[in-house]
Short mmCIF file of C-alpha atoms and ligand atoms in Angstrom, two decimals:
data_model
loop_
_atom_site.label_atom_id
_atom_site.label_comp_id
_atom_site.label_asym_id
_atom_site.label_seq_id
_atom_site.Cartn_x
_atom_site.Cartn_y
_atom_site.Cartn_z
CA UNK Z 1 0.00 0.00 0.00
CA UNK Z 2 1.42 3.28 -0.89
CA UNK Z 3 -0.01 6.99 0.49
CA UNK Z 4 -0.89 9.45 -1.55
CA UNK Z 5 0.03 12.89 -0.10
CA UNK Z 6 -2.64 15.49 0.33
CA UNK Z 7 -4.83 12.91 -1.36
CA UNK Z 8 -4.20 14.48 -4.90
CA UNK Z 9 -6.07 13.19 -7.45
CA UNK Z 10 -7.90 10.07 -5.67
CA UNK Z 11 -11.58 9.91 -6.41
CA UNK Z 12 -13.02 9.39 -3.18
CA UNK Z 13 -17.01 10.12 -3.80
CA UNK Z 14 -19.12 10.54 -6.38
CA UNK Z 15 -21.37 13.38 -6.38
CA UNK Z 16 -24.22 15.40 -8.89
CA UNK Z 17 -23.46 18.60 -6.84
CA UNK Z 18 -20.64 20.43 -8.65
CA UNK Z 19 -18.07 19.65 -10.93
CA UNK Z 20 -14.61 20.70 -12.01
CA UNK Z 21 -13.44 19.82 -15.63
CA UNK Z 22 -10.69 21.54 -17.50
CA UNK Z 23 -10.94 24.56 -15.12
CA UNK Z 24 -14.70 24.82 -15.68
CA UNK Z 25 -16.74 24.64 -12.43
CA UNK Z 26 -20.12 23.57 -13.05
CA UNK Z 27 -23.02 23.33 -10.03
CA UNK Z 28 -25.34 21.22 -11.17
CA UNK Z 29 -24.18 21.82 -14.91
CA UNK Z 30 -24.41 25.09 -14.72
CA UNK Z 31 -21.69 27.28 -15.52
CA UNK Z 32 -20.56 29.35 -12.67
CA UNK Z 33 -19.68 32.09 -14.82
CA UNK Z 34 -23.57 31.60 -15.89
CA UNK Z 35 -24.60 31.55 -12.20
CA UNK Z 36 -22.33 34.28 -10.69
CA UNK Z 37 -23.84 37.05 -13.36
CA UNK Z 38 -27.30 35.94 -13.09
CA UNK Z 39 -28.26 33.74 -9.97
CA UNK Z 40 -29.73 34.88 -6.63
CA UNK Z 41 -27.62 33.04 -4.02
CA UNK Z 42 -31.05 31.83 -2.85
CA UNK Z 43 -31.67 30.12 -6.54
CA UNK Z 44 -28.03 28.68 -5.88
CA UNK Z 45 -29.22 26.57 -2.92
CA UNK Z 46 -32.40 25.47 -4.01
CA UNK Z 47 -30.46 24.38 -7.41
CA UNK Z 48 -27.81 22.19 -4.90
CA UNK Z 49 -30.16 20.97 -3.02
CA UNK Z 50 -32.57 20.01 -5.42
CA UNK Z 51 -30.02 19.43 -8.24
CA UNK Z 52 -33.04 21.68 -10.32
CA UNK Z 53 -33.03 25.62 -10.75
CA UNK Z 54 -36.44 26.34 -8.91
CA UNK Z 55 -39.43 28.14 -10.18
CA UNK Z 56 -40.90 31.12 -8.85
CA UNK Z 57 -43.21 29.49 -6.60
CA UNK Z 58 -40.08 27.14 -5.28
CA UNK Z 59 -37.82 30.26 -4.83
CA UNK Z 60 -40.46 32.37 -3.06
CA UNK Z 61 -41.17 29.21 -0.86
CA UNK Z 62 -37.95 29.01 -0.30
CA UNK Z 63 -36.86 31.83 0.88
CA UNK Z 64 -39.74 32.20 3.00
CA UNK Z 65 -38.55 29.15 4.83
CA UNK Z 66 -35.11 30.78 5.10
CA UNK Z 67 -36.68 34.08 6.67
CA UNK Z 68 -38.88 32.32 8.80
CA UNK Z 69 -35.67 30.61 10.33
CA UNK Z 70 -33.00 33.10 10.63
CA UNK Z 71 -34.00 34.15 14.40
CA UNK Z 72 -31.27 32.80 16.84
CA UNK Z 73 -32.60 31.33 20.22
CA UNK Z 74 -31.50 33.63 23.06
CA UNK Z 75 -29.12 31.04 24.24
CA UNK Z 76 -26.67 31.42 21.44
CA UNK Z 77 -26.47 35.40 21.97
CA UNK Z 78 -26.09 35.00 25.54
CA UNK Z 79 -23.34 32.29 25.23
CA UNK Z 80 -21.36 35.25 23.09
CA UNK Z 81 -21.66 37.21 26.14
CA UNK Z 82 -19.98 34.49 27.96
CA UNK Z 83 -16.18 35.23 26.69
CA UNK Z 84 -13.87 37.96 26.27
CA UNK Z 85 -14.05 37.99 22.86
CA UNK Z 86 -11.09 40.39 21.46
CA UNK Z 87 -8.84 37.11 21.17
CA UNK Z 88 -11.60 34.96 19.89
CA UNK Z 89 -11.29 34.34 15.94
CA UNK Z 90 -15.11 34.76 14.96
CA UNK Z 91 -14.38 31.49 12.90
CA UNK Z 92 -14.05 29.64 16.67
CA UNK Z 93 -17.35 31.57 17.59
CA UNK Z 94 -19.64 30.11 14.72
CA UNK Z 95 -17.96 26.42 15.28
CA UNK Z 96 -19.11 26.90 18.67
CA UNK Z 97 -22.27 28.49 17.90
CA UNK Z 98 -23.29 25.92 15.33
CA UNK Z 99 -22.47 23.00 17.83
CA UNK Z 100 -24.61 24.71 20.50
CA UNK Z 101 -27.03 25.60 18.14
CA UNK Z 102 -27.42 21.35 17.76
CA UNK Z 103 -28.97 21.37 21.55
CA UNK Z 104 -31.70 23.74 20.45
CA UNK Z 105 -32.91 21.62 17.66
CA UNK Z 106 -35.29 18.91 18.86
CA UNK Z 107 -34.71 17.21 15.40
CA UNK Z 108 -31.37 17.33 16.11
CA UNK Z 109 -30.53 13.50 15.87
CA UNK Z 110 -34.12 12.45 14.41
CA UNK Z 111 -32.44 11.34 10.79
CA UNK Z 112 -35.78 10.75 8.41
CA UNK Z 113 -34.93 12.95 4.97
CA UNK Z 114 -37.85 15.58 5.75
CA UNK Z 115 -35.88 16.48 9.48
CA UNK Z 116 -32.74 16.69 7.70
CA UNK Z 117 -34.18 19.04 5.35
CA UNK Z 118 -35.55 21.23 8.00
CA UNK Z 119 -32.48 21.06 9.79
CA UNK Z 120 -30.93 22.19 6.55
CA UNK Z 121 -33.04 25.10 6.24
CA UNK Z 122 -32.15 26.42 9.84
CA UNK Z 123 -28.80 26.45 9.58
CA UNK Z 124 -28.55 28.20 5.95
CA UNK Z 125 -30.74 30.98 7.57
CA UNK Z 126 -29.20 30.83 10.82
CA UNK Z 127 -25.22 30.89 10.47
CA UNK Z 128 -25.25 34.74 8.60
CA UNK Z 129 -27.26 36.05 11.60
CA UNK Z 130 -25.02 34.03 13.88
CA UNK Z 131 -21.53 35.80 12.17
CA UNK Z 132 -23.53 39.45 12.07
CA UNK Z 133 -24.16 38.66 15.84
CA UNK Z 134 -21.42 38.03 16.81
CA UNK Z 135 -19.23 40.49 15.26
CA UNK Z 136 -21.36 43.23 16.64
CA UNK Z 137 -21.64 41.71 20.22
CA UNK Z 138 -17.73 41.97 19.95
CA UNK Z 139 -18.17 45.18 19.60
CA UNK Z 140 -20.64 45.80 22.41
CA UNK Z 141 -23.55 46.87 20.15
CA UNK Z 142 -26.64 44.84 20.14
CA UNK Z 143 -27.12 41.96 17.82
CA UNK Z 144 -29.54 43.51 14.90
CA UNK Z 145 -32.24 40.60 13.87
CA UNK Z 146 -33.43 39.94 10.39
CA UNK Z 147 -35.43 41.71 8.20
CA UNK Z 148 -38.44 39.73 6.83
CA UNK Z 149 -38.24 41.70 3.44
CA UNK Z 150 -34.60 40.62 2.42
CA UNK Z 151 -32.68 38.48 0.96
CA UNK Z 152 -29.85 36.85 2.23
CA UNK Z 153 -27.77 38.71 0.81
CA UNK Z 154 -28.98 41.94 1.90
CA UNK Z 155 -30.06 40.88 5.33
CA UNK Z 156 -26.73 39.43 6.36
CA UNK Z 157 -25.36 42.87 5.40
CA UNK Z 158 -27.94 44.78 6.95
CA UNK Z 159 -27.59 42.55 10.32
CA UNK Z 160 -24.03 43.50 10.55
CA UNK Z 161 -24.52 47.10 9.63
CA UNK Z 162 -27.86 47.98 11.45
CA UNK Z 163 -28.38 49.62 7.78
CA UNK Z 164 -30.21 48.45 4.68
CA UNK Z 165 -27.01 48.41 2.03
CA UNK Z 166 -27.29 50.13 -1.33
CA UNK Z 167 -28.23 47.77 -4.11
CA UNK Z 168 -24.31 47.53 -5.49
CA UNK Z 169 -23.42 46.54 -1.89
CA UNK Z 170 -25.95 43.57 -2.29
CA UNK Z 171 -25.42 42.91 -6.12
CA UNK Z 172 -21.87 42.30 -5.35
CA UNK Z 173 -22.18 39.81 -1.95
CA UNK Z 174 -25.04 38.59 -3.71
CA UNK Z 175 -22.19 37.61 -6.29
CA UNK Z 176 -19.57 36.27 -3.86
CA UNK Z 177 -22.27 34.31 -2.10
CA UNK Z 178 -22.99 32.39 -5.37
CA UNK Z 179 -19.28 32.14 -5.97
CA UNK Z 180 -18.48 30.04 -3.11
CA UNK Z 181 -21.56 28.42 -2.62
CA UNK Z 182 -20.05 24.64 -3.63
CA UNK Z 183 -16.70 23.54 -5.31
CA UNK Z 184 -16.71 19.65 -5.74
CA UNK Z 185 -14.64 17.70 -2.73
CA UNK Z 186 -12.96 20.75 -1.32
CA UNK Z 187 -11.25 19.84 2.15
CA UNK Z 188 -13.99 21.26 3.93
CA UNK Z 189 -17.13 19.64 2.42
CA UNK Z 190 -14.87 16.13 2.52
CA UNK Z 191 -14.65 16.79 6.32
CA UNK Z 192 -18.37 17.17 6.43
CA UNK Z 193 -19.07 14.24 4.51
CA UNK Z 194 -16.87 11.86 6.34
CA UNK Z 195 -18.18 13.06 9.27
CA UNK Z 196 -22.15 12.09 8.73
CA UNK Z 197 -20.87 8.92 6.84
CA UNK Z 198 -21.01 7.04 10.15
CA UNK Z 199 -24.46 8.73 10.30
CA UNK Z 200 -23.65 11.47 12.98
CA UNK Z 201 -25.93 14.27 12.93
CA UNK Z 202 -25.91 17.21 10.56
CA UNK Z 203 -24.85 19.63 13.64
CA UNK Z 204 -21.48 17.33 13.98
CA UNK Z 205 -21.31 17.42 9.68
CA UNK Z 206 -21.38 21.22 9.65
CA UNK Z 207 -19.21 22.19 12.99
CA UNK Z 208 -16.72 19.79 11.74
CA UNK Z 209 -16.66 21.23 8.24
CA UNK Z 210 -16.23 25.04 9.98
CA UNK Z 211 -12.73 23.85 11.41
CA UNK Z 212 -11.50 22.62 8.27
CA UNK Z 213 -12.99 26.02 6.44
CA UNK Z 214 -10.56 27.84 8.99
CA UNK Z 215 -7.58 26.75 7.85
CA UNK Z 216 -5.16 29.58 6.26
CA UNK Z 217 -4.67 26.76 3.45
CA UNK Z 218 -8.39 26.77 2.66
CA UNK Z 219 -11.23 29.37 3.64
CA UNK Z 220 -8.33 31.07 5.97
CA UNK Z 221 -6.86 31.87 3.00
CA UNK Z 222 -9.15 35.89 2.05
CA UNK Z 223 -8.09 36.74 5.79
CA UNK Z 224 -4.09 36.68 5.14
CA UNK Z 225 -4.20 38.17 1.63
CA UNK Z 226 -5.97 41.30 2.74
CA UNK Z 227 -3.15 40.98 5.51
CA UNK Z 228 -0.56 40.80 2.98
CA UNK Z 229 -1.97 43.88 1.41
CA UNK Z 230 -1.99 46.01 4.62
CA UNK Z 231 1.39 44.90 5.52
CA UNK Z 232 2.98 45.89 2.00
CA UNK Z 233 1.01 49.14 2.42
CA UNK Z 234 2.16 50.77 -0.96
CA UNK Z 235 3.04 49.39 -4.24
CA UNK Z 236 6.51 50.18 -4.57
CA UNK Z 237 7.03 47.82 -1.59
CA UNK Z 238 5.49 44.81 -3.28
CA UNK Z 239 8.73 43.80 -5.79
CA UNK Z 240 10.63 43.40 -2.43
CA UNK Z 241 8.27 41.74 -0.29
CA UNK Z 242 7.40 38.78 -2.62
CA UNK Z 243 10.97 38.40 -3.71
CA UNK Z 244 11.77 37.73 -0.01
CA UNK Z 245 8.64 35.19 0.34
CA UNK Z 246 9.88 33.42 -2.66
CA UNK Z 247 13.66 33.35 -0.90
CA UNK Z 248 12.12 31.91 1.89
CA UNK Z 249 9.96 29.49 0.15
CA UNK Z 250 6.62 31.11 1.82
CA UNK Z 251 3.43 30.82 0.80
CA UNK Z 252 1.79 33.71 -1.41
CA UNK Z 253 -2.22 33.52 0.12
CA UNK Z 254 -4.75 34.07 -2.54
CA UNK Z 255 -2.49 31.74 -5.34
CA UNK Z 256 -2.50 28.07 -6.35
CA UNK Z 257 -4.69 25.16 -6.22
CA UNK Z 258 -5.10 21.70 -6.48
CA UNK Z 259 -7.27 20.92 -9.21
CA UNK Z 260 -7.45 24.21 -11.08
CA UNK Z 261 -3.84 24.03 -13.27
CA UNK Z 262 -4.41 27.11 -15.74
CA UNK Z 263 -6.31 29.64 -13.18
CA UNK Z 264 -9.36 29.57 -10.83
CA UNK Z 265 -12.55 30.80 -12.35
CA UNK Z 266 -13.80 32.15 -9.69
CA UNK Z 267 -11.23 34.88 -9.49
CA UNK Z 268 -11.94 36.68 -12.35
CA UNK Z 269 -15.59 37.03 -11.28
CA UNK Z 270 -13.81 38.41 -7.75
CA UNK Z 271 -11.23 40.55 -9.99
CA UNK Z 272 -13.70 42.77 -11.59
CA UNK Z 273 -15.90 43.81 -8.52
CA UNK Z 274 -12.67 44.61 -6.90
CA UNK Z 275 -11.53 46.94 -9.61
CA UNK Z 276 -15.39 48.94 -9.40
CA UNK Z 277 -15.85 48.60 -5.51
CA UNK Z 278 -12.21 49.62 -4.85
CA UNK Z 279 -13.08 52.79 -6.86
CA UNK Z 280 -15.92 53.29 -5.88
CA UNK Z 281 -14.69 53.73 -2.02
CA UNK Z 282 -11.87 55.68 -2.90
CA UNK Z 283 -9.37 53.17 -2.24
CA UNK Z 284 -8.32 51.85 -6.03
CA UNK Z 285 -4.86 51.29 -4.40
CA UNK Z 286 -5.89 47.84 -3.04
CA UNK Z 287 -7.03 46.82 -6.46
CA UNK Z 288 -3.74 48.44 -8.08
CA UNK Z 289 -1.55 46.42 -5.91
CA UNK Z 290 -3.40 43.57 -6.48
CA UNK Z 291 -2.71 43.81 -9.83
CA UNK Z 292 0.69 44.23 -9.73
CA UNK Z 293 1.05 40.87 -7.35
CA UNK Z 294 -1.21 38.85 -9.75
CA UNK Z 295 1.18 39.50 -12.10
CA UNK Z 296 4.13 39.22 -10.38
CA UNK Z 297 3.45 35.67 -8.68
CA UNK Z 298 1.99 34.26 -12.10
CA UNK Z 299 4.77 35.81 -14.46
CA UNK Z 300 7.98 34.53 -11.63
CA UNK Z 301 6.18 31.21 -10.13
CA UNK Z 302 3.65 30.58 -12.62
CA UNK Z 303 1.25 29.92 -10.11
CA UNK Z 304 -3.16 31.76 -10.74
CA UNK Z 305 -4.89 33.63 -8.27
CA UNK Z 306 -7.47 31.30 -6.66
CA UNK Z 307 -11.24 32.52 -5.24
CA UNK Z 308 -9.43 33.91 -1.84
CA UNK Z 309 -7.74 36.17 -3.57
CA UNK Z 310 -9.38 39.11 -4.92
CA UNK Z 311 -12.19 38.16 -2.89
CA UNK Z 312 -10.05 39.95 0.36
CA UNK Z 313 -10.70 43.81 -1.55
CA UNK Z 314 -14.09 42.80 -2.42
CA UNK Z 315 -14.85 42.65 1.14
CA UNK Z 316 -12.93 45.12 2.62
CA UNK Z 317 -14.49 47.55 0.10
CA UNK Z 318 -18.18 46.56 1.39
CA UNK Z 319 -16.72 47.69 4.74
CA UNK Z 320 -16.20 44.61 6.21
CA UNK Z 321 -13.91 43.69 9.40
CA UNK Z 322 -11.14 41.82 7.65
CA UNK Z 323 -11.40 38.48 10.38
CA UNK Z 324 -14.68 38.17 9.16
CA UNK Z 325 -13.72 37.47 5.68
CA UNK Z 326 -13.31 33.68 6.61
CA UNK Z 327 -17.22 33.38 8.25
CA UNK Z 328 -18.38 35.11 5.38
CA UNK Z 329 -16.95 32.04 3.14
CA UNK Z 330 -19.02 29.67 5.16
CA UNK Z 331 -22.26 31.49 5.52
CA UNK Z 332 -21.82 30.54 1.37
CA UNK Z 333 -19.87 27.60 1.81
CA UNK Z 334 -22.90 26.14 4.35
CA UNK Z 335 -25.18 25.75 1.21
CA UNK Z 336 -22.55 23.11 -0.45
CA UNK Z 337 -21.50 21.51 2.73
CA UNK Z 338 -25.79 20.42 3.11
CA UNK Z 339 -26.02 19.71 -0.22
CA UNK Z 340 -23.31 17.44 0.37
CA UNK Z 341 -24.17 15.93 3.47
CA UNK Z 342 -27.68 15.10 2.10
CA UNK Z 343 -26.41 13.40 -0.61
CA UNK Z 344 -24.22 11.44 1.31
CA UNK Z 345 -26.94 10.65 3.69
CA UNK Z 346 -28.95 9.11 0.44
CA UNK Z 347 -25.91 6.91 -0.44
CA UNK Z 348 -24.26 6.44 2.68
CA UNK Z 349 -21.14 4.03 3.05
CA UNK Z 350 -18.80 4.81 6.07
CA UNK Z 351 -15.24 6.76 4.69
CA UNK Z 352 -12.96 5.32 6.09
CA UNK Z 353 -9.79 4.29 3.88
CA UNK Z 354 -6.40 2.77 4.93
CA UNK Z 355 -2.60 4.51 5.56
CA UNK Z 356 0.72 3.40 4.81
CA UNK Z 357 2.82 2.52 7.95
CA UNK Z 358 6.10 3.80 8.16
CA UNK Z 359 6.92 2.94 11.67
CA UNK Z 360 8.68 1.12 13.44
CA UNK Z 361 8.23 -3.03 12.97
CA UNK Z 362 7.35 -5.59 15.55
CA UNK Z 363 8.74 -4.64 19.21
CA UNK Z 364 9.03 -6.61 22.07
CA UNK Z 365 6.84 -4.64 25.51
CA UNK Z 366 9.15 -3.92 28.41
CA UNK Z 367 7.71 -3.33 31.35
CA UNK Z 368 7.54 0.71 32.73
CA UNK Z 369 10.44 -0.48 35.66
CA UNK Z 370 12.39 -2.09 32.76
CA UNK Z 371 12.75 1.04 30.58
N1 CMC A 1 2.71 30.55 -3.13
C1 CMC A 1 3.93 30.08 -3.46
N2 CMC A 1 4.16 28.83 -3.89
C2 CMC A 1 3.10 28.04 -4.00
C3 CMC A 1 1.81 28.45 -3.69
C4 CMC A 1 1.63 29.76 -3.23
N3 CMC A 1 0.43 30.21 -2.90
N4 CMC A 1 0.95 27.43 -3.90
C5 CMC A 1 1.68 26.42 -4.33
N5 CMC A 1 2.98 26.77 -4.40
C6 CMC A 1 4.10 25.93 -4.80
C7 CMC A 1 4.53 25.06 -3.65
O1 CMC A 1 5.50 25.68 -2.84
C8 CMC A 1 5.04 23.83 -4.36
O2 CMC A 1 6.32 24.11 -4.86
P1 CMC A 1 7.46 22.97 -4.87
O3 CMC A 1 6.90 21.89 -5.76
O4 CMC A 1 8.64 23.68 -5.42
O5 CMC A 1 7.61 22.52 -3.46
C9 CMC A 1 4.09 23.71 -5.55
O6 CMC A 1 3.64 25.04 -5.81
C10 CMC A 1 2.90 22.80 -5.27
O7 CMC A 1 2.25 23.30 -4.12
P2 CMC A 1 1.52 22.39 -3.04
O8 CMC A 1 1.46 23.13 -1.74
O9 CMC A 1 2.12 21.02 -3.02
O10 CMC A 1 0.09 22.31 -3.70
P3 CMC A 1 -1.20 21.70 -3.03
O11 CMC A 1 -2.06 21.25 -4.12
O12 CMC A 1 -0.83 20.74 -1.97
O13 CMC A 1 -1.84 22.97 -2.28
C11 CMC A 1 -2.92 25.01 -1.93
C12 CMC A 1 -2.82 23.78 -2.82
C13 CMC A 1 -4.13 25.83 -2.37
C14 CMC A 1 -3.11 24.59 -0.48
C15 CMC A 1 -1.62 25.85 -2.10
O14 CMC A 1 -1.53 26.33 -3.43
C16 CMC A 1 -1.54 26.99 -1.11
O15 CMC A 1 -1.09 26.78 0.02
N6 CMC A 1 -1.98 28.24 -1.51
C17 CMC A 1 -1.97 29.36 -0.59
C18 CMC A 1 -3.19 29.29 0.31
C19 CMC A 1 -4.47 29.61 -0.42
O16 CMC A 1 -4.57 30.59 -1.15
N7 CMC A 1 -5.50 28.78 -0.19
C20 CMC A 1 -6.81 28.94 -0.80
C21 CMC A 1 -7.10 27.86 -1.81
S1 CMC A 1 -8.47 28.17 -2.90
C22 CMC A 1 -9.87 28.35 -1.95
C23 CMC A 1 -10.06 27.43 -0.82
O17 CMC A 1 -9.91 26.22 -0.93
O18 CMC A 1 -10.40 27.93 0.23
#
């Protein structure tokens, strides 16, 4: 038996969720590029979890459901209340909240498709309000609750504002939301998925699929480019700063992938609402340097910008506090991770494959007084 690191190009499910061929990424069959320009992100979930675009009377249902569930029980906003939260990473506050969020749900571990379908409907509407919650209870304001005549888009945006945004503000996270609503067997939904394959709860799928989002090497990843950017501060700094990176054989967030080869779709969806946002705040230097790294780390390492990258201006722009890049991922990221999870549930075997040993071989035991 011989490992294969990282996993790299093992098929481990099958799945009619998403797909990535020749550096097209497909939900459903449906071109993201198709999606991002057209799709509400509330069509996007209905379409993974129903593997169908919905009709009118679907999406209205819908996303009447979704409204009717985004209230958090006072238990999760007192809990908040609970910590001195400067040196919590909001990503650690919505794994917790999620998990606790499992003790409210009576349904929690009732596992009949319809439950896990409600279940599913409470946490897509429930994580955004948790991540507006909390990063407003951080900063001693009250938690702001949902507005029954928004989307999600513009609700999640509005709860962490206490304003209604302008309709560019939602057009835009409307677009992001759609973006990284599902990419195939990304490390994240593959945590999820092995997770309820020995048919643990959809709480357990989700929480456990938050800790692998957090990761600087997946969702992590939008957090530490905008850091980058603030660090290098000015363009003329940026020739020097990557040159030392590449001497010390660090990381440049925001490039490279696994599966994509040529470049990351996603990005140039991300690219172009940087360049108009950027300018339209008055700070086109983020989008500028930007630039100038793209080209930079493609034209010396030959290595694309990927989803996180141009994603980090995006949200700053919209006025966003730069640790809550990562949350905003999953409040998108949530809608794959339960289309995921349900399909697995509908064709469950347990995941559970085998490793190479490299250790020692066959020892004798010696007793602790021998040793
Ligand atoms: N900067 C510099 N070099 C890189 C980068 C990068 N961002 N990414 C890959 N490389 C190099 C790497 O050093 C290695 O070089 P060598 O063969 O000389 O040792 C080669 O390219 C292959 O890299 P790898 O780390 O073996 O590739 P992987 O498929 O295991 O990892 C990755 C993929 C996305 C984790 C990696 O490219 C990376 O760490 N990127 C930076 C973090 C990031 O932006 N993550 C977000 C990924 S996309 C969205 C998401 O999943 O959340």
């Amino acid at each position: 038996m011989t490992a294969t690191r990282g996993l790299e190009g093992v098929v481990a499910s099958e799945t009619s969720i998403s797909s990535i061929i020749d550096d097209t990424l497909t939900y459903v069959g449906y071109n993201i590029d198709d999606l991002a320009d057209h799709a509400s992100f509330e069509e996007v979930i209905y379409l993974l979890w129903h593997l169908k675009l919905p009709n009118q009377q679907e999406l209205d249902e819908l996303k009447q459901q979704l409204i009717e569930n985004m209230e958090l029980p006072q238990g999760v906003i007192d809990a908040f209340k609970l910590y001195s939260l400067q040196n919590v990473h909001p990503m650690a506050a919505l794994r917790t909240a999620v998990s606790q969020l499992g003790l409210y749900d009576d349904e929690a571990d009732i596992m009949e498709k319809e439950a896990n379908y409600r279940k599913a409907i409470r946490l897509q509407a429930k994580i955004p309000t948790i991540v507006a919650a909390f990063a407003r209870i951080r900063k001693g304001l009250d938690p702001v609750s949902p507005r029954k005549d928004l989307g999600l888009a513009a609700n999640f945006l509005y709860m962490l504002k206490g304003k209604e945004p302008d309709d560019i503000e939602v057009e835009a996270f409307n677009k992001a939301l759609v973006l990284h609503a599902d990419h195939e067997l990304n490390a994240s939904t593959f945590t999820a998925r092995v997770c309820v394959a020995t048919l643990s709860d959809i709480y357990s799928g989700i929480t456990a699929a938050i800790g692998a989002l957090k990761g600087p090497l997946h969702g992590g990843a939008n957090e530490q480019v905008m850091k980058m950017l603030t660090e290098i501060g000015s363009a003329d700094r940026i020739e020097d700063y990557l040159h030392e990176k590449f001497r010390n054989k660090e990381k440049i967030m925001g490039f490279g992938h696994r599966v994509y080869r040529k470049g990351d779709p996603r990005a140039k969806h991300l690219k172009k609402m940087s360049e108009k946002l950027t300018k339209l705040t008055g700070q086109p230097y983020y989008y500028d340097m930007s630039v100038k790294i793209e080209q930079i780390v493609t034209s010396e390492k030959g290595i694309p910008a990927n989803v996180d990258f141009y994603s980090a201006s995006v949200y700053h722009s919209l006025g966003i506090d730069h640790d809550l890049f990562t949350p905003i991922f999953a409040v998108s990221r949530v809608s794959g991770w339960l289309a995921h999870i349900l399909e697995q549930y509908s064709n469950n075997r347990i995941i559970r494959p085998r490793a190479e040993y490299v250790g020692p071989g066959m020892q004798t035991y010696v007793k602790i007084e021998d040793r």
